[in-house]
Amino acid sequence: MSSSTFDGQRVVTHRSPKLTPIQLITVTSICLLGLFKLVSSYIRQRADAEFGKRNGCKPPAYVLKYRWPLALDVLSRGFKAGRQKKLLALFTDYFQQLGPTAELTILGGTGYATKDPENIEAILSTQFDGEGIFTQDGPAWKHSRELLRHQFVRMQYQNLEGFREHVEGLIETLISSNGTVDLQPLFYRLTLDTTIAMILGQSVDSFRREIDLFSKSFNKASLVTATRVRLGDLYFLYAPRGFFSACRTVKSYTNQFVEDALQQKTEDKSDKYMFINDLYTEHHRDTHLVRDQVINVLIAGRDTTAATMSYAM
């Protein structure tokens, strides 16, 4: 602000404050980031449209409606249902309103939700062409799926006696409990134990303390990641204390599981450790890629199975 005198009158003028270099860099970075997001979104939409055209995909018949800008009302409802552990009821309500397949646009990002069996089969098996199977796309995803499918088909013919001790342990816990029992944490414990036993080819009782620490970190990482997924491209805005530490713990223990299984395979020539050994061979002896695949199998074997068992009850 400055002042001057004109014909005896004092005139005051206001000048816009200049941006500091840091402020200028910040504003420019935000603008460039927004432009990058717009261009990336356009390119992705074009690629999706081309993919749909090649594969005879039809546009979704139903589109999720929202009242607030950027579908913040939908996002808020999802977070609330998650805190109340009522996500299944929320999704069921959406599908009943919209139909088996719907388009969702939240925070500017467009995605699709489906419960149509034909769509699910196409995505998981027949047509969908993420370093773990949940995070790959294209040929890498297809290769991972074929590799893991081969492993599980082979396991179907193996002796599943190793599952008995974990199921019996669950039953003993239920028998010795009084009053109402929360089954979900028991199911998570059961599925984690059986999945790790399947992968390592041995009982988990010999390293129970490590499994318990791993399970706590796995819970933390899974819960936070589920929230970050709902934020779409803005996932980085949510990173509560302990999240990155939990991720490091999960990676560290999984690395140790892989290394132990590979070491024991060299000492034991039976088929007990074929799962990790085959992954190791297929991934050109890259333990990091094997670790990523094992984490993805743990997600499917623990979270998905335990949640399904809980919902079924």
Short mmCIF file of C-alpha atoms in Angstrom, two decimals:
data_model
loop_
_atom_site.label_atom_id
_atom_site.label_comp_id
_atom_site.label_asym_id
_atom_site.label_seq_id
_atom_site.Cartn_x
_atom_site.Cartn_y
_atom_site.Cartn_z
CA MET A 1 0.00 0.00 0.00
CA SER A 2 1.25 3.47 -0.84
CA SER A 3 -0.13 7.00 -0.68
CA SER A 4 0.31 10.22 -2.67
CA THR A 5 -1.19 13.71 -2.80
CA PHE A 6 -3.15 14.92 -5.82
CA ASP A 7 -4.73 18.41 -5.89
CA GLY A 8 -4.53 18.55 -2.15
CA GLN A 9 -6.23 15.18 -1.78
CA ARG A 10 -4.45 12.21 -0.26
CA VAL A 11 -4.78 9.17 -2.54
CA VAL A 12 -4.15 5.68 -1.21
CA THR A 13 -3.35 2.86 -3.64
CA HIS A 14 -3.17 -0.86 -2.91
CA ARG A 15 -0.73 -3.19 -4.58
CA SER A 16 -1.10 -6.92 -4.69
CA PRO A 17 1.55 -8.61 -2.60
CA LYS A 18 4.24 -10.40 -4.56
CA LEU A 19 4.61 -14.14 -4.20
CA THR A 20 7.75 -15.36 -2.55
CA PRO A 21 9.85 -17.85 -4.55
CA ILE A 22 8.60 -20.73 -2.40
CA GLN A 23 4.97 -19.67 -2.89
CA LEU A 24 5.51 -19.33 -6.62
CA ILE A 25 7.08 -22.78 -6.83
CA THR A 26 4.20 -24.25 -4.80
CA VAL A 27 1.49 -22.69 -6.97
CA THR A 28 3.28 -23.71 -10.15
CA SER A 29 3.74 -27.26 -8.90
CA ILE A 30 0.04 -27.55 -8.03
CA CYS A 31 -0.95 -26.29 -11.47
CA LEU A 32 1.45 -28.67 -13.21
CA LEU A 33 0.21 -31.56 -11.09
CA GLY A 34 -3.38 -30.75 -12.00
CA LEU A 35 -2.46 -30.57 -15.69
CA PHE A 36 -0.60 -33.87 -15.46
CA LYS A 37 -3.61 -35.54 -13.84
CA LEU A 38 -5.93 -34.24 -16.55
CA VAL A 39 -3.68 -35.42 -19.37
CA SER A 40 -3.10 -38.80 -17.69
CA SER A 41 -6.83 -39.25 -17.16
CA TYR A 42 -7.52 -38.45 -20.81
CA ILE A 43 -4.89 -40.91 -22.03
CA ARG A 44 -6.18 -43.61 -19.70
CA GLN A 45 -9.76 -43.08 -20.82
CA ARG A 46 -8.73 -43.33 -24.47
CA ALA A 47 -6.85 -46.56 -23.76
CA ASP A 48 -9.84 -47.98 -21.89
CA ALA A 49 -12.15 -47.05 -24.75
CA GLU A 50 -9.87 -48.79 -27.27
CA PHE A 51 -9.68 -51.88 -25.06
CA GLY A 52 -13.46 -51.95 -24.76
CA LYS A 53 -13.89 -51.58 -28.51
CA ARG A 54 -11.49 -54.45 -29.24
CA ASN A 55 -13.20 -56.75 -26.76
CA GLY A 56 -16.80 -55.86 -27.51
CA CYS A 57 -17.41 -54.20 -24.14
CA LYS A 58 -20.59 -52.22 -23.72
CA PRO A 59 -20.91 -49.06 -21.63
CA PRO A 60 -22.33 -49.63 -18.15
CA ALA A 61 -26.10 -49.45 -18.01
CA TYR A 62 -26.00 -47.86 -14.54
CA VAL A 63 -24.08 -44.87 -13.18
CA LEU A 64 -23.80 -44.11 -9.47
CA LYS A 65 -25.37 -40.73 -8.72
CA TYR A 66 -24.01 -38.33 -6.12
CA ARG A 67 -25.12 -35.03 -4.57
CA TRP A 68 -21.91 -33.43 -3.36
CA PRO A 69 -19.02 -32.26 -5.55
CA LEU A 70 -16.49 -35.00 -6.40
CA ALA A 71 -18.93 -37.55 -4.90
CA LEU A 72 -17.79 -36.64 -1.40
CA ASP A 73 -21.14 -37.87 -0.05
CA VAL A 74 -20.47 -41.34 -1.51
CA LEU A 75 -16.94 -41.30 -0.12
CA SER A 76 -18.19 -40.25 3.33
CA ARG A 77 -20.79 -43.00 3.34
CA GLY A 78 -18.13 -45.55 2.47
CA PHE A 79 -15.85 -44.45 5.30
CA LYS A 80 -18.74 -44.54 7.76
CA ALA A 81 -19.71 -48.06 6.68
CA GLY A 82 -16.09 -49.15 7.02
CA ARG A 83 -15.87 -47.87 10.59
CA GLN A 84 -19.13 -49.64 11.43
CA LYS A 85 -18.01 -52.83 9.65
CA LYS A 86 -21.02 -52.66 7.35
CA LEU A 87 -19.32 -52.48 3.96
CA LEU A 88 -21.04 -55.62 2.66
CA ALA A 89 -24.46 -54.11 3.49
CA LEU A 90 -23.44 -50.87 1.76
CA PHE A 91 -22.28 -52.64 -1.41
CA THR A 92 -25.40 -54.81 -1.43
CA ASP A 93 -27.54 -51.68 -1.18
CA TYR A 94 -25.70 -50.05 -4.10
CA PHE A 95 -26.05 -53.11 -6.32
CA GLN A 96 -29.75 -53.42 -5.50
CA GLN A 97 -30.25 -49.81 -6.55
CA LEU A 98 -28.04 -49.82 -9.64
CA GLY A 99 -27.82 -53.31 -11.04
CA PRO A 100 -24.99 -55.87 -11.41
CA THR A 101 -22.47 -53.51 -13.05
CA ALA A 102 -22.13 -49.76 -12.49
CA GLU A 103 -19.81 -46.86 -13.24
CA LEU A 104 -18.42 -44.89 -10.29
CA THR A 105 -16.79 -41.46 -10.49
CA ILE A 106 -15.25 -40.44 -7.16
CA LEU A 107 -12.75 -37.60 -6.61
CA GLY A 108 -12.56 -37.18 -10.37
CA GLY A 109 -11.50 -40.77 -11.04
CA THR A 110 -13.78 -43.20 -12.87
CA GLY A 111 -13.99 -46.89 -12.05
CA TYR A 112 -16.41 -49.79 -12.25
CA ALA A 113 -18.01 -52.14 -9.76
CA THR A 114 -19.49 -55.47 -10.79
CA LYS A 115 -20.96 -58.61 -9.33
CA ASP A 116 -21.88 -60.07 -12.71
CA PRO A 117 -20.44 -63.63 -12.86
CA GLU A 118 -19.48 -63.30 -16.54
CA ASN A 119 -17.59 -60.06 -15.91
CA ILE A 120 -15.83 -61.54 -12.89
CA GLU A 121 -14.81 -64.63 -14.87
CA ALA A 122 -13.47 -62.45 -17.68
CA ILE A 123 -11.45 -60.30 -15.26
CA LEU A 124 -10.07 -63.17 -13.21
CA SER A 125 -9.63 -65.86 -15.81
CA THR A 126 -10.46 -65.60 -19.48
CA GLN A 127 -9.91 -62.13 -20.94
CA PHE A 128 -8.07 -59.80 -18.66
CA ASP A 129 -4.66 -59.38 -19.85
CA GLY A 130 -0.50 -55.70 -11.72
CA GLU A 131 4.89 -57.29 -9.09
CA GLY A 132 2.06 -59.27 -7.41
CA ILE A 133 -1.08 -60.45 -9.03
CA PHE A 134 -3.18 -57.69 -7.39
CA THR A 135 -0.97 -54.85 -8.62
CA GLN A 136 -0.03 -55.89 -12.15
CA ASP A 137 -1.64 -55.38 -15.53
CA GLY A 138 -1.22 -56.83 -18.96
CA PRO A 139 1.13 -59.76 -19.72
CA ALA A 140 2.73 -59.61 -16.26
CA TRP A 141 -0.68 -60.10 -14.60
CA LYS A 142 -1.54 -62.96 -16.91
CA HIS A 143 1.80 -64.66 -16.28
CA SER A 144 1.40 -64.32 -12.51
CA ARG A 145 -2.10 -65.75 -12.59
CA GLU A 146 -1.09 -68.74 -14.69
CA LEU A 147 1.86 -69.41 -12.42
CA LEU A 148 -0.20 -69.25 -9.23
CA ARG A 149 -3.04 -71.26 -10.74
CA HIS A 150 -0.56 -74.02 -11.55
CA GLN A 151 0.66 -73.98 -7.96
CA PHE A 152 -2.83 -74.25 -6.48
CA VAL A 153 -3.90 -76.99 -8.87
CA ARG A 154 -0.88 -78.99 -7.78
CA MET A 155 -1.70 -78.34 -4.12
CA GLN A 156 -5.19 -79.75 -4.52
CA TYR A 157 -3.66 -83.17 -4.87
CA GLN A 158 -1.37 -82.83 -1.88
CA ASN A 159 -2.08 -84.10 1.59
CA LEU A 160 -4.07 -81.40 3.40
CA GLU A 161 -3.49 -82.94 6.80
CA GLY A 162 -1.62 -79.77 7.79
CA PHE A 163 -4.92 -77.89 7.96
CA ARG A 164 -6.23 -80.20 10.67
CA GLU A 165 -4.22 -78.74 13.56
CA HIS A 166 -5.38 -75.19 12.83
CA VAL A 167 -9.05 -76.14 12.49
CA GLU A 168 -8.86 -78.19 15.69
CA GLY A 169 -7.22 -75.23 17.43
CA LEU A 170 -10.12 -73.01 16.37
CA ILE A 171 -12.66 -75.53 17.63
CA GLU A 172 -10.88 -75.84 20.99
CA THR A 173 -10.90 -72.05 21.36
CA LEU A 174 -14.64 -71.96 20.72
CA ILE A 175 -15.34 -74.78 23.16
CA SER A 176 -13.35 -73.12 25.94
CA SER A 177 -14.96 -69.69 25.38
CA ASN A 178 -17.84 -68.35 27.45
CA GLY A 179 -20.65 -66.15 26.20
CA THR A 180 -20.58 -64.39 22.84
CA VAL A 181 -17.51 -65.00 20.66
CA ASP A 182 -16.25 -62.64 17.96
CA LEU A 183 -15.44 -65.08 15.17
CA GLN A 184 -13.78 -62.70 12.74
CA PRO A 185 -10.38 -62.35 14.48
CA LEU A 186 -10.35 -66.12 15.00
CA PHE A 187 -11.02 -66.63 11.28
CA TYR A 188 -8.21 -64.20 10.41
CA ARG A 189 -5.86 -66.17 12.68
CA LEU A 190 -6.96 -69.47 11.12
CA THR A 191 -6.57 -68.34 7.51
CA LEU A 192 -3.20 -66.69 8.15
CA ASP A 193 -1.84 -69.81 9.83
CA THR A 194 -3.09 -72.17 7.13
CA THR A 195 -1.88 -69.94 4.29
CA ILE A 196 1.61 -69.55 5.75
CA ALA A 197 1.75 -73.28 6.49
CA MET A 198 0.77 -73.98 2.91
CA ILE A 199 3.39 -71.62 1.50
CA LEU A 200 6.21 -72.73 3.81
CA GLY A 201 5.26 -76.38 3.90
CA GLN A 202 5.51 -76.59 7.68
CA SER A 203 3.65 -75.76 10.89
CA VAL A 204 3.75 -72.19 12.13
CA ASP A 205 3.97 -73.16 15.81
CA SER A 206 7.76 -73.13 15.71
CA PHE A 207 7.74 -69.37 15.07
CA ARG A 208 4.45 -68.29 16.66
CA ARG A 209 5.88 -65.05 18.10
CA GLU A 210 7.04 -63.93 14.64
CA ILE A 211 3.65 -64.78 13.15
CA ASP A 212 1.86 -62.72 15.82
CA LEU A 213 4.06 -59.68 15.13
CA PHE A 214 3.62 -60.17 11.41
CA SER A 215 -0.16 -60.42 11.81
CA LYS A 216 -0.39 -57.11 13.72
CA SER A 217 1.63 -55.31 11.05
CA PHE A 218 -0.36 -56.99 8.30
CA ASN A 219 -3.60 -55.75 9.90
CA LYS A 220 -2.31 -52.19 10.11
CA ALA A 221 -1.03 -52.14 6.55
CA SER A 222 -4.21 -53.72 5.16
CA LEU A 223 -6.60 -51.34 6.94
CA VAL A 224 -4.71 -48.21 5.90
CA THR A 225 -4.29 -49.44 2.33
CA ALA A 226 -8.03 -50.10 2.08
CA THR A 227 -8.65 -46.46 3.03
CA ARG A 228 -6.01 -45.18 0.59
CA VAL A 229 -7.65 -47.16 -2.22
CA ARG A 230 -10.93 -45.29 -1.66
CA LEU A 231 -9.09 -41.98 -2.14
CA GLY A 232 -8.02 -42.94 -5.66
CA ASP A 233 -5.26 -40.70 -7.05
CA LEU A 234 -5.21 -38.77 -3.76
CA TYR A 235 -4.18 -41.84 -1.75
CA PHE A 236 -0.97 -40.16 -0.62
CA LEU A 237 -2.96 -37.75 1.55
CA TYR A 238 -3.66 -40.53 4.05
CA ALA A 239 -0.59 -41.97 5.74
CA PRO A 240 -1.21 -42.32 9.50
CA ARG A 241 1.56 -42.96 11.99
CA GLY A 242 2.82 -46.51 11.92
CA PHE A 243 1.70 -47.29 8.37
CA PHE A 244 5.10 -47.28 6.67
CA SER A 245 6.65 -49.09 9.63
CA ALA A 246 3.99 -51.80 9.32
CA CYS A 247 4.72 -52.14 5.60
CA ARG A 248 8.44 -52.55 6.30
CA THR A 249 7.68 -55.22 8.91
CA VAL A 250 5.49 -57.17 6.49
CA LYS A 251 8.18 -57.05 3.79
CA SER A 252 10.92 -58.00 6.25
CA TYR A 253 9.11 -61.02 7.63
CA THR A 254 7.96 -62.16 4.19
CA ASN A 255 11.54 -61.95 2.97
CA GLN A 256 12.55 -64.11 5.91
CA PHE A 257 9.79 -66.64 5.17
CA VAL A 258 10.98 -66.89 1.57
CA GLU A 259 14.64 -67.24 2.50
CA ASP A 260 13.87 -69.88 5.13
CA ALA A 261 11.77 -71.91 2.70
CA LEU A 262 14.48 -71.75 0.02
CA GLN A 263 17.14 -72.77 2.53
CA GLN A 264 15.08 -75.70 3.78
CA LYS A 265 14.39 -76.78 0.21
CA THR A 266 18.10 -77.27 -0.34
CA GLU A 267 18.19 -79.53 2.74
CA ASP A 268 14.88 -81.33 2.16
CA LYS A 269 14.26 -82.75 -1.32
CA SER A 270 10.55 -83.48 -0.73
CA ASP A 271 7.72 -81.48 -2.31
CA LYS A 272 6.96 -79.51 0.87
CA TYR A 273 8.66 -76.33 -0.32
CA MET A 274 7.73 -76.51 -4.00
CA PHE A 275 5.46 -73.44 -3.88
CA ILE A 276 8.16 -70.88 -3.11
CA ASN A 277 10.84 -72.82 -4.97
CA ASP A 278 8.80 -72.80 -8.18
CA LEU A 279 8.07 -69.10 -7.80
CA TYR A 280 11.79 -68.53 -7.27
CA THR A 281 12.66 -70.41 -10.44
CA GLU A 282 9.94 -68.77 -12.54
CA HIS A 283 11.00 -65.29 -11.41
CA HIS A 284 14.62 -65.86 -12.40
CA ARG A 285 15.75 -66.28 -8.79
CA ASP A 286 14.62 -62.78 -7.80
CA THR A 287 13.64 -63.01 -4.11
CA HIS A 288 11.96 -59.58 -4.18
CA LEU A 289 9.52 -60.68 -6.87
CA VAL A 290 8.86 -63.90 -4.97
CA ARG A 291 8.21 -61.85 -1.81
CA ASP A 292 5.69 -59.67 -3.64
CA GLN A 293 3.84 -62.72 -4.97
CA VAL A 294 3.78 -64.31 -1.51
CA ILE A 295 2.32 -61.11 0.02
CA ASN A 296 -0.41 -61.15 -2.61
CA VAL A 297 -1.19 -64.79 -1.86
CA LEU A 298 -1.36 -63.94 1.85
CA ILE A 299 -3.87 -61.15 1.12
CA ALA A 300 -6.08 -63.55 -0.81
CA GLY A 301 -5.60 -66.49 1.55
CA ARG A 302 -6.08 -64.50 4.75
CA ASP A 303 -8.25 -61.43 4.21
CA THR A 304 -10.57 -62.63 1.46
CA THR A 305 -11.16 -66.07 2.95
CA ALA A 306 -11.63 -64.84 6.52
CA ALA A 307 -14.00 -62.08 5.43
CA THR A 308 -16.05 -64.54 3.38
CA MET A 309 -16.28 -66.93 6.32
CA SER A 310 -17.34 -64.07 8.60
CA TYR A 311 -20.02 -62.85 6.22
CA ALA A 312 -21.29 -66.41 5.74
CA MET A 313 -21.82 -66.76 9.50
#
